[in-house]
mmCIF file of C-alpha atoms in Angstrom:
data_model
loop_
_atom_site.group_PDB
_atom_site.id
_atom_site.type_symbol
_atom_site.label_atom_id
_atom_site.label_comp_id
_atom_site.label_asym_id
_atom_site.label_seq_id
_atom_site.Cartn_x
_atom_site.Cartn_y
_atom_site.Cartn_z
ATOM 1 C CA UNK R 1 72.758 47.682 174.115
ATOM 2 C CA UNK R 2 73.695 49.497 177.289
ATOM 3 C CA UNK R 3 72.822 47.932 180.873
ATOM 4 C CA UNK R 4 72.337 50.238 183.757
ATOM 5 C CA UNK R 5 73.296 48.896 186.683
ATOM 6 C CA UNK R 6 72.707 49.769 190.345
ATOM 7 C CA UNK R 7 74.802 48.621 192.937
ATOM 8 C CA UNK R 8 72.866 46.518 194.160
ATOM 9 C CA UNK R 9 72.246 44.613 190.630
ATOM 10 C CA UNK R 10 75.622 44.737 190.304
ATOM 11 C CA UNK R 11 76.155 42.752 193.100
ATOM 12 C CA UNK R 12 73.763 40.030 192.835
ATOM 13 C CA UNK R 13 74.891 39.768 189.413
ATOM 14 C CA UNK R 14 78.360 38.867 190.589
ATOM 15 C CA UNK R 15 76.231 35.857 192.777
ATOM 16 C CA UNK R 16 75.246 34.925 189.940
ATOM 17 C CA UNK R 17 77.922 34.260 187.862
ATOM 18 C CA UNK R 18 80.202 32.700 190.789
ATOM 19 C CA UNK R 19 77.304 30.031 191.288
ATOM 20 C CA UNK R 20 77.284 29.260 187.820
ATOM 21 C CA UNK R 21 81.377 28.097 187.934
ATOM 22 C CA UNK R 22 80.652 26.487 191.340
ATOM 23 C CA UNK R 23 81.038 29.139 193.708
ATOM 24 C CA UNK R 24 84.814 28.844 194.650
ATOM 25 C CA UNK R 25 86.452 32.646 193.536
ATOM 26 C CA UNK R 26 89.790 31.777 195.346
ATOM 27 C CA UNK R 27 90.322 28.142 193.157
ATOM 28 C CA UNK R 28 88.379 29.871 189.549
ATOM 29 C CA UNK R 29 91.447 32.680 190.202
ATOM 30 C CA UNK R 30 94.194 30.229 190.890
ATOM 31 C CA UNK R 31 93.480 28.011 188.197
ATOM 32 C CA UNK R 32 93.136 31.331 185.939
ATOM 33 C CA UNK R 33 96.717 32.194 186.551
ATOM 34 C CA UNK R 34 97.755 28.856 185.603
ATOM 35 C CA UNK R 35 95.830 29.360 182.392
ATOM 36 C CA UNK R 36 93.692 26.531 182.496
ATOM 37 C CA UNK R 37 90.028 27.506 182.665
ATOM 38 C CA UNK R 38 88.035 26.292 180.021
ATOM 39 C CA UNK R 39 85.808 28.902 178.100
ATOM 40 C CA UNK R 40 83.048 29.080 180.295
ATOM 41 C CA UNK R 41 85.025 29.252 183.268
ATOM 42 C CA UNK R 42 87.410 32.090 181.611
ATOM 43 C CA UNK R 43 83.940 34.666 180.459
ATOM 44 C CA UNK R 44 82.337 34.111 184.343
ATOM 45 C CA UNK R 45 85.666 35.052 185.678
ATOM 46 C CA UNK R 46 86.286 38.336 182.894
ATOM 47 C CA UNK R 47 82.766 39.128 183.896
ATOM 48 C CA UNK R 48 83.597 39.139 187.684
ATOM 49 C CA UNK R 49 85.951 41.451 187.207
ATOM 50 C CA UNK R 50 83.825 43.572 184.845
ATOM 51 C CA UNK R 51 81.887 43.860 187.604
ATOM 52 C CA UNK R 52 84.389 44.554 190.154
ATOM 53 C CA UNK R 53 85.694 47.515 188.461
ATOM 54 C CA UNK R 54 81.783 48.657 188.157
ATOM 55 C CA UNK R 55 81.804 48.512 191.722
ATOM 56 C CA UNK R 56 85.330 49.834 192.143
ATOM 57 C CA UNK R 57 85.593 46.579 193.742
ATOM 58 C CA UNK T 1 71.541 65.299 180.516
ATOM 59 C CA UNK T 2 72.405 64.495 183.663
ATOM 60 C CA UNK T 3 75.629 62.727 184.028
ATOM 61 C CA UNK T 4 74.513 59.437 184.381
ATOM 62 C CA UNK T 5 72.528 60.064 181.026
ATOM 63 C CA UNK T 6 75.854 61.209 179.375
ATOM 64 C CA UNK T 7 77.790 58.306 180.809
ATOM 65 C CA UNK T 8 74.718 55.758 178.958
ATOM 66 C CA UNK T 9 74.932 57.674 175.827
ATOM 67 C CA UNK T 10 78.712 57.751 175.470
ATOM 68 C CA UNK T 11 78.747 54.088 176.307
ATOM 69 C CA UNK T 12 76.388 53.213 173.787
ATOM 70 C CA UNK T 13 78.427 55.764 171.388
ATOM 71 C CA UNK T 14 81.163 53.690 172.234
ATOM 72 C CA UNK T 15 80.218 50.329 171.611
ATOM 73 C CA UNK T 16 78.775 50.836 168.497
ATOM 74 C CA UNK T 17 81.907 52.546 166.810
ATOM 75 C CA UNK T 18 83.828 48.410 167.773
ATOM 76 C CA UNK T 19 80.797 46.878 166.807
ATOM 77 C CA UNK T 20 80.936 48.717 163.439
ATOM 78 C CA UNK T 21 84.671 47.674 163.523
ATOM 79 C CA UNK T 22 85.007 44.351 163.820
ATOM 80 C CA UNK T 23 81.665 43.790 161.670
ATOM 81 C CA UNK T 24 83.387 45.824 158.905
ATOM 82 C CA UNK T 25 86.396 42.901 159.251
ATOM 83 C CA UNK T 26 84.646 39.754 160.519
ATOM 84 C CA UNK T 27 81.151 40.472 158.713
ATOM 85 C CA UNK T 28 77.388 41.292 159.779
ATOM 86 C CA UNK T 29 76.901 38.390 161.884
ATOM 87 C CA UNK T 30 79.258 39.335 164.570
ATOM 88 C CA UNK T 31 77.464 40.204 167.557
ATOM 89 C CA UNK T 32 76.995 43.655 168.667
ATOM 90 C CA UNK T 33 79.623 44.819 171.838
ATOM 91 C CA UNK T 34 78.118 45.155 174.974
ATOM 92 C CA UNK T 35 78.212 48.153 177.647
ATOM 93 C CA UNK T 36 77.185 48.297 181.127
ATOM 94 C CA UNK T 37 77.079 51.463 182.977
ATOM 95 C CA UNK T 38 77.129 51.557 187.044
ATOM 96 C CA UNK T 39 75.811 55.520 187.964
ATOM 97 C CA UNK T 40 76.005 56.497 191.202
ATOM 98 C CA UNK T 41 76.992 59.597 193.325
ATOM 99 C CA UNK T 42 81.332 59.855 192.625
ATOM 100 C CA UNK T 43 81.079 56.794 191.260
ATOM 101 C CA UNK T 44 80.472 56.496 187.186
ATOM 102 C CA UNK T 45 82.027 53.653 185.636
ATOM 103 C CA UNK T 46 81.174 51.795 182.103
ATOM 104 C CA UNK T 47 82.336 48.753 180.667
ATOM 105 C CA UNK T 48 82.390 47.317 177.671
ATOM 106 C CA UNK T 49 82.993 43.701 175.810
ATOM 107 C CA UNK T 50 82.413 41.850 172.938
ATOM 108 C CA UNK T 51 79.403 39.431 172.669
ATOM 109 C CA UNK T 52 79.327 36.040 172.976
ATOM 110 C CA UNK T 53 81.429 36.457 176.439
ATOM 111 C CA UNK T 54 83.425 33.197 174.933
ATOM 112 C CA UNK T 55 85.164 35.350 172.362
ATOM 113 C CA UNK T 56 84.539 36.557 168.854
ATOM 114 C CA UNK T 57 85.507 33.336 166.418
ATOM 115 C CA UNK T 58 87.442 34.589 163.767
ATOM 116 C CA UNK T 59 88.072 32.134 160.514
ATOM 117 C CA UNK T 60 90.762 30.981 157.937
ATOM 118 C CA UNK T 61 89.946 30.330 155.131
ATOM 119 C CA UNK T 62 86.591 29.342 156.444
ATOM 120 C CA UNK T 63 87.635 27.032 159.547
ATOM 121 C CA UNK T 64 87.494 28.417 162.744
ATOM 122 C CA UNK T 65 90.994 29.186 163.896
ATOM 123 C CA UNK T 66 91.255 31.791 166.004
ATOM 124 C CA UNK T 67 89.115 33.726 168.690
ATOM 125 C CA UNK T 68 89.205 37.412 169.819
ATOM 126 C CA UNK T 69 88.414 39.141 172.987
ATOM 127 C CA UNK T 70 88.226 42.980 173.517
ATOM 128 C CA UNK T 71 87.688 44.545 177.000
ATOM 129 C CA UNK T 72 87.414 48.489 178.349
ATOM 130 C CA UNK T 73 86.893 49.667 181.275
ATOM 131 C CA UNK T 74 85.870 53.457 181.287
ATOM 132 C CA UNK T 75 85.441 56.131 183.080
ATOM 133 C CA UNK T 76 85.095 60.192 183.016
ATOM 134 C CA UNK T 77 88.404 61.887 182.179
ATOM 135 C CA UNK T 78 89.815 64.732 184.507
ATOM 136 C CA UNK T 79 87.664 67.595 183.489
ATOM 137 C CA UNK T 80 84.338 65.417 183.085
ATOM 138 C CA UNK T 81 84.184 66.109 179.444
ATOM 139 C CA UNK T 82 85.176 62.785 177.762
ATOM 140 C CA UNK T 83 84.593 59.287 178.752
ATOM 141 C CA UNK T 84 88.593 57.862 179.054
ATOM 142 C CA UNK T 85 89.705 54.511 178.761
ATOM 143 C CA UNK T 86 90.741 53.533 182.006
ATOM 144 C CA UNK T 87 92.198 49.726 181.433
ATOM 145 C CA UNK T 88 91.507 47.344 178.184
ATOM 146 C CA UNK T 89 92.298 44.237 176.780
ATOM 147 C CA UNK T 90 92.661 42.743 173.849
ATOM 148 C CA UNK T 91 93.302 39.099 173.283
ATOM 149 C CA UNK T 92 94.026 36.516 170.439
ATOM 150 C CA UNK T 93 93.140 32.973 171.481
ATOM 151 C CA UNK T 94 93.948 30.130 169.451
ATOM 152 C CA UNK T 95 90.903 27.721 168.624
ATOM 153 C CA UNK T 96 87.097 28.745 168.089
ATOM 154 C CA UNK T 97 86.597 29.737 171.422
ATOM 155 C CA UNK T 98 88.841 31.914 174.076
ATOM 156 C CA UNK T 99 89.936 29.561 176.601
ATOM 157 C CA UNK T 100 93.703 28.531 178.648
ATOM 158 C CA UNK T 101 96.023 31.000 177.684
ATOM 159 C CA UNK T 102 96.206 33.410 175.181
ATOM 160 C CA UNK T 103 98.472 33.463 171.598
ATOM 161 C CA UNK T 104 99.297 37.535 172.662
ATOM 162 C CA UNK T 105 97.449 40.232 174.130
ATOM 163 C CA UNK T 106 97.422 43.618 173.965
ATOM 164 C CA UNK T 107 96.746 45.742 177.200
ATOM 165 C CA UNK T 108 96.428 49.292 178.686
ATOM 166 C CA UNK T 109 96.432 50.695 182.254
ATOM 167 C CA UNK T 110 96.120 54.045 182.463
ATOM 168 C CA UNK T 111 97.158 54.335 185.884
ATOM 169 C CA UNK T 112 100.298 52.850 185.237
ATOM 170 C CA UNK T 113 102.918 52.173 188.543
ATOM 171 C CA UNK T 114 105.929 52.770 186.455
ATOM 172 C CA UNK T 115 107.081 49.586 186.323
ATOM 173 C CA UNK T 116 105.321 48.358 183.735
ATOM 174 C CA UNK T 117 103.993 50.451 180.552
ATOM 175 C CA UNK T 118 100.786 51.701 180.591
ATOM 176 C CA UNK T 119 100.092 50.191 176.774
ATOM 177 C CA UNK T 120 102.039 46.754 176.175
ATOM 178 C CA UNK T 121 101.973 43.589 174.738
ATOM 179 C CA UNK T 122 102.248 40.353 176.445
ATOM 180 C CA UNK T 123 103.348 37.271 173.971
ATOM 181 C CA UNK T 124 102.421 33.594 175.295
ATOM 182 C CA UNK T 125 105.470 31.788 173.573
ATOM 183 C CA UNK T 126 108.445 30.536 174.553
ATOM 184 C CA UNK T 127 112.132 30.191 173.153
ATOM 185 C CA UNK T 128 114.709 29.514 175.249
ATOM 186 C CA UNK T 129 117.251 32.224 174.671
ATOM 187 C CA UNK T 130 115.200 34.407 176.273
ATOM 188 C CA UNK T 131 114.521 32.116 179.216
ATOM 189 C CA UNK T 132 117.833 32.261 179.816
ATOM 190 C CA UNK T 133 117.961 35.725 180.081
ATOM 191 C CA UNK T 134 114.992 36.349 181.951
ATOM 192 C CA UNK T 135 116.329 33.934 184.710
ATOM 193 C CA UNK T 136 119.573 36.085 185.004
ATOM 194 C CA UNK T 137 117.499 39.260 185.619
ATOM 195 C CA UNK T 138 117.956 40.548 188.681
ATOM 196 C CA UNK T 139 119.013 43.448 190.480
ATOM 197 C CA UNK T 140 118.747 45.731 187.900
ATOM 198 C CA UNK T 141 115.117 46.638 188.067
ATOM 199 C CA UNK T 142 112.062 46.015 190.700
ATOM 200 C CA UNK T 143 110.440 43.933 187.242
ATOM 201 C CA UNK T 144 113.361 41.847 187.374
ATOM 202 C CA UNK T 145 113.801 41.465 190.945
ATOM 203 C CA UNK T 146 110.458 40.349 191.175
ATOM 204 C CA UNK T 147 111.185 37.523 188.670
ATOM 205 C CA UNK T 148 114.843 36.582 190.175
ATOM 206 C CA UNK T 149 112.891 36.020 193.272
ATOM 207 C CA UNK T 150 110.433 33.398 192.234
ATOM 208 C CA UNK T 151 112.946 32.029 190.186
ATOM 209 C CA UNK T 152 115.052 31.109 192.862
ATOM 210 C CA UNK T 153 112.708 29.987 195.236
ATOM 211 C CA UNK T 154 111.790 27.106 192.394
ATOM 212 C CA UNK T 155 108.078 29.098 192.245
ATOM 213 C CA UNK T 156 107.958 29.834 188.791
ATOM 214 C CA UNK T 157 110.198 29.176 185.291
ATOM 215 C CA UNK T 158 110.187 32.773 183.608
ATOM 216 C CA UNK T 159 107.759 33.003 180.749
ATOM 217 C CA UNK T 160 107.908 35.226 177.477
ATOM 218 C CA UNK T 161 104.499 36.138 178.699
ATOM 219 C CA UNK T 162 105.943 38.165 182.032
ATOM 220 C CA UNK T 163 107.799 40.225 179.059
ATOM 221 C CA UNK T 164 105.363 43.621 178.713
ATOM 222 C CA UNK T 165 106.667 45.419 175.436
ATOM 223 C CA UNK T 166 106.078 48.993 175.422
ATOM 224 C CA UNK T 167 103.740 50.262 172.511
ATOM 225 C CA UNK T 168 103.362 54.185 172.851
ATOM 226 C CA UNK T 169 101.856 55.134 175.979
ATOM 227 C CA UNK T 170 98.435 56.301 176.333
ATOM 228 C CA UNK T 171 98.339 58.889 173.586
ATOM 229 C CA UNK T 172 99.814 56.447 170.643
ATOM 230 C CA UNK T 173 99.304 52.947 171.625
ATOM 231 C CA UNK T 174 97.887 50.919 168.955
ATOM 232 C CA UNK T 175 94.011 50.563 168.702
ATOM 233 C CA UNK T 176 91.426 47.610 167.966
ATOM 234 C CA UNK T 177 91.883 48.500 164.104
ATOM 235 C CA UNK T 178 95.332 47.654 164.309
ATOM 236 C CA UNK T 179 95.044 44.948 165.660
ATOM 237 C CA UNK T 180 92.780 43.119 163.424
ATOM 238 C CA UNK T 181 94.615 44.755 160.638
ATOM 239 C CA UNK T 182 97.424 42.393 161.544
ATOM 240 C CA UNK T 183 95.190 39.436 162.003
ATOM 241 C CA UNK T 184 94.152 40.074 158.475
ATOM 242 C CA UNK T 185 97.711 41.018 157.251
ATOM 243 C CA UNK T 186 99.771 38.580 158.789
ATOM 244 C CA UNK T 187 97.442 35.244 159.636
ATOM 245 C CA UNK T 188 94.962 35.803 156.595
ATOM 246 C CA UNK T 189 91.781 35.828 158.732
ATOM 247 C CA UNK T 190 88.944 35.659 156.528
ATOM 248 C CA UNK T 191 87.593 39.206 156.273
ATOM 249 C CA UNK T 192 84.770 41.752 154.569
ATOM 250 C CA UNK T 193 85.340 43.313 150.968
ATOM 251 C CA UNK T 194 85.956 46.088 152.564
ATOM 252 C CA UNK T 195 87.635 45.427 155.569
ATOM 253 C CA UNK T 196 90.798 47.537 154.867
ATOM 254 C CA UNK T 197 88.814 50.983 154.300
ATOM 255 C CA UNK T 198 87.001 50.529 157.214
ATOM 256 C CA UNK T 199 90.060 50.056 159.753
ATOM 257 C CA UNK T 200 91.445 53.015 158.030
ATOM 258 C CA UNK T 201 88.868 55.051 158.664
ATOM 259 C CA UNK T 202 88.907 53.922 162.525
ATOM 260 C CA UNK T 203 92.553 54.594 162.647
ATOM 261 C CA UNK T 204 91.893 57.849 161.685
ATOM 262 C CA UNK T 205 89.280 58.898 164.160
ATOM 263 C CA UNK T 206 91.242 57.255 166.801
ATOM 264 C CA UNK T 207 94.410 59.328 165.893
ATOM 265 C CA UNK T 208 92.678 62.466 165.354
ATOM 266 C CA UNK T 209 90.854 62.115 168.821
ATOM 267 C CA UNK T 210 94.443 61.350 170.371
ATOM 268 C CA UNK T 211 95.943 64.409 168.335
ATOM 269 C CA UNK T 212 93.582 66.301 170.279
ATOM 270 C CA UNK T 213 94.479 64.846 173.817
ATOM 271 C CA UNK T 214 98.371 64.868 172.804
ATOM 272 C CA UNK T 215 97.808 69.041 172.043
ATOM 273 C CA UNK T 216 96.410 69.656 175.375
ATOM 274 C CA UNK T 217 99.395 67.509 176.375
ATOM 275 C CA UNK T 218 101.639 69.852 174.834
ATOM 276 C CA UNK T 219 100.033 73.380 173.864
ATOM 277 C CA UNK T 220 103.086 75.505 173.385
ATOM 278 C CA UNK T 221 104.426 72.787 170.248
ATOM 279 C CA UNK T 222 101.206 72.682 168.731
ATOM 280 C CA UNK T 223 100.722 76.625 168.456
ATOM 281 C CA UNK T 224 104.858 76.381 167.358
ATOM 282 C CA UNK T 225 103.492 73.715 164.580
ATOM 283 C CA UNK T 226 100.195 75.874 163.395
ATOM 284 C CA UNK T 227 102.533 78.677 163.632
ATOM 285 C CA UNK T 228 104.886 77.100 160.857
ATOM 286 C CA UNK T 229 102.272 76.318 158.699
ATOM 287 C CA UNK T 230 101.178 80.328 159.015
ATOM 288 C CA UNK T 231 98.260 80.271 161.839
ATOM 289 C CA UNK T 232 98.571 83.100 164.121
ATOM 290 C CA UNK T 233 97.292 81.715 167.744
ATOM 291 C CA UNK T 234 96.225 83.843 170.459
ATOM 292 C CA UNK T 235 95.141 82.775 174.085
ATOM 293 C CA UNK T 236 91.857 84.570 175.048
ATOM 294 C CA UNK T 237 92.254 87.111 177.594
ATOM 295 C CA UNK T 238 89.714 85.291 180.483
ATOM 296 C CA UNK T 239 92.698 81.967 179.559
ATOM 297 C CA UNK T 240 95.388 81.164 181.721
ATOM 298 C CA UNK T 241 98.311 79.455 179.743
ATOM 299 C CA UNK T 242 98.162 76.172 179.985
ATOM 300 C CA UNK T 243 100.841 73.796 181.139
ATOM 301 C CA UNK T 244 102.058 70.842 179.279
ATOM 302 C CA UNK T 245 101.005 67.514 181.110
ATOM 303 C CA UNK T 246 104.626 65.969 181.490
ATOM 304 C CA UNK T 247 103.985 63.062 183.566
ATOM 305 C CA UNK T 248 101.964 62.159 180.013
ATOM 306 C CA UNK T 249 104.398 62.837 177.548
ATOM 307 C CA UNK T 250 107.607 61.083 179.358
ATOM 308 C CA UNK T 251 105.527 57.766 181.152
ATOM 309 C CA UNK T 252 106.427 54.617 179.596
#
């Protein structure tokens, strides 16, 4: 139940979930403050910033 | 233990006391809560979140109304003894899976700026009245100066959901229990026989573990309490008196 992550898992993790919403961070945020990501969209982008504050990031 | 065998173990201690939770609310099938821990020299971080990442569906009278999302981000406390919350969120989503914008949220930041309270609650609605008044706010404060701004430069219509109301600090804000407590309470989400026992009992652990963080807040009114009730308290000769932590007891 509890992942341990390296740094460089981490990382490659966070590849991985930006590819699977298409790979554009800057239009995935925009569209998040506007509220409109669907719920697929919304769990990549909660888990990219999971991951940012794993990598104090 | 080393400490990045700690940091796995409280994690895992951790997520299984919300798993237990919202299983003793929602029922069995709920998924168990998630933690990932990042060890490395200075830096020990752990999250965790519910499972599926698309939100916890929680039912109405057996339909699928409402979905719920709970977030923390931890990490050591000061003294390296307890794992701390650092930031968390806790969402209610209409529909069976979290998506667009929240119903209401509830939120902590430890390291609060000031301007907005470290535990709050952030309500997606809207009524006009308070519209109004949020597009007359202004000088007063850097919160409403902010919001004057992008008013008047056309860039945004204020929004109930810019509102953060406080909700006790970081010693007595609210806790997961309560909040599905209300869910139950107020919008009759379908629960477990014995759903209300169970929050109780996590209400109390959470408010005797902050009882403990608010006395090492404030030493010299808990030995004035036990000294009421007829304790006699002494401070071990190797102990330097400890100071209260102010910046904890007045933040917002």
């Amino acid at each position: 139940m509890v992942e341990t992550l390296s740094v460089e898992e981490a990382r490659r993790r966070r590849d991985e979930v930006l590819a699977s919403v298409g790979g554009n961070e800057c239009d995935l945020r925009e569209r998040a403050a506007r509220y409109m990501l669907n719920a697929e969209e919304l769990a990549a982008l909660t888990e990219l910033d999971e991951l940012d504050f794993l990598l104090s990031e | 233990m080393t400490t990045g065998d700690a940091l796995v173990a409280e994690a895992q201690r951790f997520a299984t006391d919300l798993t237990a939770t919202v299983r003793a609310v929602v029922g069995d099938h709920v998924e168990a809560f998630r933690a990932r821990a990042l060890h490395h020299p200075g830096l020990d971080h752990v999250s965790v979140h519910q499972e599926p990442r698309t939100g916890i569906p929680l039912t109405v009278a057996g339909a699928p109304l409402l979905n719920l999302t709970a977030e923390y981000y931890c990490v050591w406390d000061s003294p390296g003894q307890f794992l701390a919350v650092d930031e968390s969120a806790v969402k209610v989503y209409a529909g069976a899976k979290a998506a667009g914008e929240p119903l209401f949220r509830y939120e902590y930041t430890r390291a609060t700026t000031g301007d907005v309270p470290a535990a709050h609650i952030q309500i997606h609605g809207h009524r006009d009245a308070l519209a109004f008044v949020m597009t007359r706010a202004g000088s007063g404060s850097p919160r409403g100066q902010q919001l004057a701004g992008r008013v008047a430069q056309g860039a945004a219509v204020p929004r109930m959901s810019d509102l953060h109301f406080p909700v006790g600090g970081t010693r007595f804000r609210p806790c997961l229990e309560d909040v599905l407590d209300m869910l139950v309470r107020e919008l009759g989400v379908d629960h477990a026989h014995a759903w209300r026992d169970a929050l109780a009992d996590g209400r109390e652990r959470w408010r005797r573990m902050q009882t403990a963080a608010v006395v090492r807040d404030a030493p010299a009114v808990a030995i004035e309490a036990l000294s009421a009730l007829g304790y006699e308290i002494h401070l071990r000769d190797d102990k330097v008196i400890p100071q209260d932590n102010r910046d904890r007891l007045r933040e917002l």
